[in-house]
Tab-separated table of C-alpha atoms in Angstrom:
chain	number	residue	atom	x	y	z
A	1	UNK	CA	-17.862	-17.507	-95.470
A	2	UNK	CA	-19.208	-14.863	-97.845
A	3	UNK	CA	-17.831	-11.259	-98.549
A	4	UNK	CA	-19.727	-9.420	-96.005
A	5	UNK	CA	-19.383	-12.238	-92.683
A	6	UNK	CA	-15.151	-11.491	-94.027
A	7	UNK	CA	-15.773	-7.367	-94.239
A	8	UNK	CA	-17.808	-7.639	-90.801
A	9	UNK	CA	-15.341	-10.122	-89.036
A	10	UNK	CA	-12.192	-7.614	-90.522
A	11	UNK	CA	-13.934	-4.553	-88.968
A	12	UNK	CA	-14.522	-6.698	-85.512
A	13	UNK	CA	-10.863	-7.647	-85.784
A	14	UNK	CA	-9.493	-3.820	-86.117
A	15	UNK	CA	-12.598	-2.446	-83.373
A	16	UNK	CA	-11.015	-4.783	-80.549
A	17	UNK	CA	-7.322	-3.828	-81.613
A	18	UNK	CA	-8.588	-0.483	-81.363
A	19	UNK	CA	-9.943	-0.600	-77.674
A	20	UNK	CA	-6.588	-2.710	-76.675
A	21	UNK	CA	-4.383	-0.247	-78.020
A	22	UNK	CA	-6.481	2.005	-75.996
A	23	UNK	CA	-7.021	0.184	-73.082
A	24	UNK	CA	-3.190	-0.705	-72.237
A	25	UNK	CA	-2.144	3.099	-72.044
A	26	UNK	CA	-4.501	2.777	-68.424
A	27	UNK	CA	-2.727	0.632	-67.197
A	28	UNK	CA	-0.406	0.454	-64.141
A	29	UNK	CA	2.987	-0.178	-64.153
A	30	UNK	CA	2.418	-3.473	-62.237
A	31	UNK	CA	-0.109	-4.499	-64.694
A	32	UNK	CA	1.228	-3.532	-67.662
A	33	UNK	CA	4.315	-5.693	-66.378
A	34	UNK	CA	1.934	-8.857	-65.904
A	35	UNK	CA	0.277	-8.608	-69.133
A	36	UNK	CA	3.360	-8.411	-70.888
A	37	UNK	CA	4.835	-11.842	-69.149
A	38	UNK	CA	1.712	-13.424	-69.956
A	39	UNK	CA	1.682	-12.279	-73.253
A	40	UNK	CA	5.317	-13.344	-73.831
A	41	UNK	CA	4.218	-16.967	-72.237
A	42	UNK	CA	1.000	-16.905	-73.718
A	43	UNK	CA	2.756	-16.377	-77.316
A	44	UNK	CA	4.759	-19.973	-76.999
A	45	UNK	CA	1.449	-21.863	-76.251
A	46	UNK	CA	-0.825	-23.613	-79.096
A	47	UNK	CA	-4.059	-21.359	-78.190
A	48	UNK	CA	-7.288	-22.658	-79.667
A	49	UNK	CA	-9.467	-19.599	-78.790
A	50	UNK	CA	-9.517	-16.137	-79.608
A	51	UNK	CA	-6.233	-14.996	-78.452
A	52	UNK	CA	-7.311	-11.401	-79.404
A	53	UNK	CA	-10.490	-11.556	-77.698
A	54	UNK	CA	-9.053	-13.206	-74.569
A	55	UNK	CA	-6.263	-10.199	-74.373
A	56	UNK	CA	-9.658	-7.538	-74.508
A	57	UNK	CA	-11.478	-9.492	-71.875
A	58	UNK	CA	-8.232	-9.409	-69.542
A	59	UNK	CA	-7.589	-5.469	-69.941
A	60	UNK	CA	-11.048	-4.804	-69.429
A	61	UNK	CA	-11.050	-6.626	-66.512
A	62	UNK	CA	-7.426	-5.132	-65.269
A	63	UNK	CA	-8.632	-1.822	-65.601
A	64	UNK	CA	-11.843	-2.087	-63.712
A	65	UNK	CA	-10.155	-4.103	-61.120
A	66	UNK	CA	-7.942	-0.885	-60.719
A	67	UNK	CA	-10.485	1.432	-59.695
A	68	UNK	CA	-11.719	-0.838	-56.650
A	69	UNK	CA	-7.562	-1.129	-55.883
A	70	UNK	CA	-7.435	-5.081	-57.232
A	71	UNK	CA	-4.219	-5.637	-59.018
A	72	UNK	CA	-3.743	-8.484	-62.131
A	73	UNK	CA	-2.215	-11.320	-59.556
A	74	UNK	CA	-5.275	-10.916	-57.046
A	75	UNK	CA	-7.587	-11.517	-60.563
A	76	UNK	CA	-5.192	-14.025	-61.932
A	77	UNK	CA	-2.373	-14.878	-59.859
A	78	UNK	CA	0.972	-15.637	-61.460
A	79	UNK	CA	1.080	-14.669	-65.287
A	80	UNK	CA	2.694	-18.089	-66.457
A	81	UNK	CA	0.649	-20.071	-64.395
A	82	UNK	CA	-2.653	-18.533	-65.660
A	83	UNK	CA	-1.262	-18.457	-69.081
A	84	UNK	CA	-0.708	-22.122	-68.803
A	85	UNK	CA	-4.474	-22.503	-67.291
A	86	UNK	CA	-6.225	-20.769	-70.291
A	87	UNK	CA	-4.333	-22.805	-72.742
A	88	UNK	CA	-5.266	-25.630	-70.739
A	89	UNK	CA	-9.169	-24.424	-71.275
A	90	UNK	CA	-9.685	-24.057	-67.791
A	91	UNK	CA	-10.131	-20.303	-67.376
A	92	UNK	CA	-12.602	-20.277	-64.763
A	93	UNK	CA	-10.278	-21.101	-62.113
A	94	UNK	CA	-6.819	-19.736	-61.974
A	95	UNK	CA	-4.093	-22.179	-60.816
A	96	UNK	CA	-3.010	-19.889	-58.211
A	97	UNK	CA	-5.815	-20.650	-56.340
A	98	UNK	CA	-4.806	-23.317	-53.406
A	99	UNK	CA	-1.476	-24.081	-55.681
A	100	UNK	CA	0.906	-21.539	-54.623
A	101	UNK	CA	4.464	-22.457	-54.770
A	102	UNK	CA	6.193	-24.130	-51.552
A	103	UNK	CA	8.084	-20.341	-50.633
A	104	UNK	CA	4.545	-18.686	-50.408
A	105	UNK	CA	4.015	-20.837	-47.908
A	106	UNK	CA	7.544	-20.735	-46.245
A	107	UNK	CA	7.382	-17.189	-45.964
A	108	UNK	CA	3.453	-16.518	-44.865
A	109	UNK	CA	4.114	-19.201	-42.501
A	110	UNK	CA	7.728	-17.656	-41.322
A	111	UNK	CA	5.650	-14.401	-40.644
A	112	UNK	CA	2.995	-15.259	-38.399
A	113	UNK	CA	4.956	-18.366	-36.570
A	114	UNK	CA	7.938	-14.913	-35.953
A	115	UNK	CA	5.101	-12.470	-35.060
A	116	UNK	CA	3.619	-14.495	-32.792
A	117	UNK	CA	6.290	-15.485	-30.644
A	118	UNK	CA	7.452	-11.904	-31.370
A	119	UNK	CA	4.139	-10.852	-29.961
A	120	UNK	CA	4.317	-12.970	-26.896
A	121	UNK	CA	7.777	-12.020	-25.422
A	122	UNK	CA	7.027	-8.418	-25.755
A	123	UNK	CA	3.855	-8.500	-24.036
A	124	UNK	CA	5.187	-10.984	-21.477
A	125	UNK	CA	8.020	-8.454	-20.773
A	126	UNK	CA	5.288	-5.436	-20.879
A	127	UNK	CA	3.432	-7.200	-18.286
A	128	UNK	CA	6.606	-7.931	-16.022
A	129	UNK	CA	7.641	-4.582	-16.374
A	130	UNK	CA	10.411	-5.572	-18.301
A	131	UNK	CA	12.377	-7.415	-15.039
A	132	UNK	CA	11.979	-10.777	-15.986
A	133	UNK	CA	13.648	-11.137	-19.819
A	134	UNK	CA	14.160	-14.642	-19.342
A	135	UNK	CA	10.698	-15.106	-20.479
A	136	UNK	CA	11.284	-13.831	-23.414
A	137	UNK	CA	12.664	-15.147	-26.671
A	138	UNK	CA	15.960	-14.840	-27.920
A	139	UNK	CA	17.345	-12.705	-30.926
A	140	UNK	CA	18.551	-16.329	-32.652
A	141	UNK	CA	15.752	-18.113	-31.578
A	142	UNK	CA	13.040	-15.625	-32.972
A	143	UNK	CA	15.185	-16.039	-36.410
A	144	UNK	CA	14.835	-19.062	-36.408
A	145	UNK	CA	11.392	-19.032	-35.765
A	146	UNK	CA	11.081	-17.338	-38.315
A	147	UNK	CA	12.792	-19.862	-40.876
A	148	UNK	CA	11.529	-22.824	-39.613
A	149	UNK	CA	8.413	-22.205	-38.004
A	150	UNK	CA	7.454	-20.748	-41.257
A	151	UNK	CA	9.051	-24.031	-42.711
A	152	UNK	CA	6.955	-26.419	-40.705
A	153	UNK	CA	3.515	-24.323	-41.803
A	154	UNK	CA	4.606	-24.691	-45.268
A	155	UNK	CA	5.059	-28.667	-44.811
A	156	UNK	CA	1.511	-28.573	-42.670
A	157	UNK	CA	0.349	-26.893	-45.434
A	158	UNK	CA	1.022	-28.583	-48.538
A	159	UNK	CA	0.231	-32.086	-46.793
A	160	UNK	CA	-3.512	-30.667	-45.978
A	161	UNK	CA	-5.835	-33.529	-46.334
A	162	UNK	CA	-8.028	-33.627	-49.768
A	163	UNK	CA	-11.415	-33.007	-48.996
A	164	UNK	CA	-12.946	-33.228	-52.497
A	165	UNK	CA	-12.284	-36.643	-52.457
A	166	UNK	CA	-14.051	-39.166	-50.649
A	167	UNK	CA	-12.966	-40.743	-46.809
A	168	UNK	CA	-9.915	-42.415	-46.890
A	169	UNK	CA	-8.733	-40.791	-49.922
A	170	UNK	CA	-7.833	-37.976	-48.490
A	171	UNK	CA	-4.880	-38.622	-46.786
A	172	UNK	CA	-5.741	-37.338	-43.492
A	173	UNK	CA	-3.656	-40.261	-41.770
A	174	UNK	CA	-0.784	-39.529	-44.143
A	175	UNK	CA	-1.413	-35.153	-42.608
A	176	UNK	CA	-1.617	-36.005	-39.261
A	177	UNK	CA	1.748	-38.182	-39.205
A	178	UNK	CA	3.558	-35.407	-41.051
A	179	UNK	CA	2.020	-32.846	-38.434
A	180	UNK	CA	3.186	-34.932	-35.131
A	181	UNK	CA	6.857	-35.509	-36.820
A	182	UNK	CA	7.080	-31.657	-37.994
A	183	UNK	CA	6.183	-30.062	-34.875
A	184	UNK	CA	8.143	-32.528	-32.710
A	185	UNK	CA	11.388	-31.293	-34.819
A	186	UNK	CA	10.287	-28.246	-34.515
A	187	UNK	CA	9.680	-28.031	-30.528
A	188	UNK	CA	13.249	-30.379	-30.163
A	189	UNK	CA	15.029	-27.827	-32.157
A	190	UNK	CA	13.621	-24.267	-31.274
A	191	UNK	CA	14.234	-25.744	-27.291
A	192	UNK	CA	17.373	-26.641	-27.951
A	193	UNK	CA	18.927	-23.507	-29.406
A	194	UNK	CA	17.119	-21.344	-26.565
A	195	UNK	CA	19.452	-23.868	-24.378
A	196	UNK	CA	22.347	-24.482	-25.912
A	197	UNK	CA	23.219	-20.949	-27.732
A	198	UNK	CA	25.175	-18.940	-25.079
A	199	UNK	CA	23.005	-15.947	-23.918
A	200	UNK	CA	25.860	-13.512	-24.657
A	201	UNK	CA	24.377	-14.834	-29.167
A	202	UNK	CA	21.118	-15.756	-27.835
A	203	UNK	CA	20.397	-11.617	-26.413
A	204	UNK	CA	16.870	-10.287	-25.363
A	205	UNK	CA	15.516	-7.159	-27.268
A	206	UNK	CA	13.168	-4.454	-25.514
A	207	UNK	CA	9.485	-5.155	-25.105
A	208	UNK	CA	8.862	-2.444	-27.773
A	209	UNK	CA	11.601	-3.807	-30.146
A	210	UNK	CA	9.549	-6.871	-30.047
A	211	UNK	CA	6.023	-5.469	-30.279
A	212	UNK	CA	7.785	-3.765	-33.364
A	213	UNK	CA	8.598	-6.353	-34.647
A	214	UNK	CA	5.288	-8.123	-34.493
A	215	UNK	CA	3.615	-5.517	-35.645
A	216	UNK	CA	5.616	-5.289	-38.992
A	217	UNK	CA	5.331	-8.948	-39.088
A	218	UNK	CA	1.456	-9.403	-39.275
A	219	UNK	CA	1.287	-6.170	-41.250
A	220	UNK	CA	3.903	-7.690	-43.857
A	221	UNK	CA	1.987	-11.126	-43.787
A	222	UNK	CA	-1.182	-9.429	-44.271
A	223	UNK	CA	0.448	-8.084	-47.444
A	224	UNK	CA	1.701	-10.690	-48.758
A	225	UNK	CA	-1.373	-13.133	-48.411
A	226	UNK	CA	-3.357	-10.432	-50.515
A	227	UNK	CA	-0.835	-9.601	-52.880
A	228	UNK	CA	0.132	-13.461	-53.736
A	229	UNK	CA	-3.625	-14.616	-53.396
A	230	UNK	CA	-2.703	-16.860	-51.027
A	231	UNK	CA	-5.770	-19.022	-50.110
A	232	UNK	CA	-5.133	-22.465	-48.487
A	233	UNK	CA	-2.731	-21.527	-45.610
A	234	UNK	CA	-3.564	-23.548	-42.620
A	235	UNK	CA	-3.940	-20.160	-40.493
């Protein structure tokens, strides 16, 4: 390398430190807070690249994602998990993408399985004028709904059949064996605690208490799916 291609590279060097000094001031707090874990995972890895030129690209990108209201886990997803994805050299596709963690699941899942039968018993009680409650679903069966209705859409989920890979490699038989055993527990269990929990536990809300709580249901689901990127849900 001769004198000038090290005076030229130098002044490159200090230009991008420059516009990342500059660019990190803009900004948000939730994005400053996700470039600093990726920067603290990021700092442990053996990076091959330009580390310098990678951190530019990303606050560049962070900040023009903020004007159209996209924040740095709907660009990247989780900061370790991308961290671990550029290191890997794959920086094209974030991990995040169809690889959420089992919870995400849980928890989207949890949300619309509760909504929905949330949903349903208020409008069934709407339509009865309220006189005929027993149609409607319990305060401990809705929770646990909830828990494992969103726990049976997690299972459903993860166990999707493959289809990048070619027939009978993609463990469809293996999906729809796991699907018949989770939603028989499911059904067995949800029945039986409508039965056996006395109904003095086991109350009925008001129609609007349970539109209410459908409502903040989806709306919270909704969130969640675009704040976590969540792709590959089954629903």
């Amino acid at each position: 390398m001769t004198e000038e291609q090290q005076v030229n590279g130098q002044a490159e060097t200090q230009a991008r430190q420059a516009k990342i000094k500059e660019l990190y001031p803009q900004l948000t707090k939730r994005n400053a807070d996700f470039m600093h874990q990726f920067n603290r995972y990021f700092d442990t890895q053996a990076y091959k690249g330009d580390g310098q030129l990678l951190e530019l690209t990303m606050l560049e990108d962070l900040v023009a994602g903020q004007k159209e209201g996209r924040t740095a886990q709907q660009l990247y997803g989780q900061p370790s998990l991308y961290a671990q994805t550029v290191v890997q050299g794959s920086r094209e596709q974030p991990a995040y993408q169809g690889n959420n963690p089992f919870w995400h699941y849980w928890l989207e899942g949890g949300l619309f399985i509760g909504g929905l039968f949330a949903a349903v018993s208020g409008i069934t009680m709407l339509l009865n004028s309220g006189n005929n409650a027993d149609q409607a679903t319990g305060l401990v069966t809705l929770i646990l709904n909830f828990i494992f209705g969103g726990l049976a859409i997690a299972v459903l989920t993860k166990f999707q059949p493959d289809t990048s890979k070619p027939k009978g490699q993609q463990g469809l038989g293996r999906y729809i064996g796991v699907a018949v055993v989770t939603l028989i527990v499911w059904i067995i269990f949800i029945t039986g605690s409508a039965v056996l929990i006395p109904s003095t536990l086991n109350i009925q809300l008001p129609a609007f208490v349970y539109i209410a709580i459908a409502a903040l249901s989806f709306v919270g689901r909704w969130w969640f799916k675009k704040e976590y990127n969540i792709k590959s849900s089954i629903f």
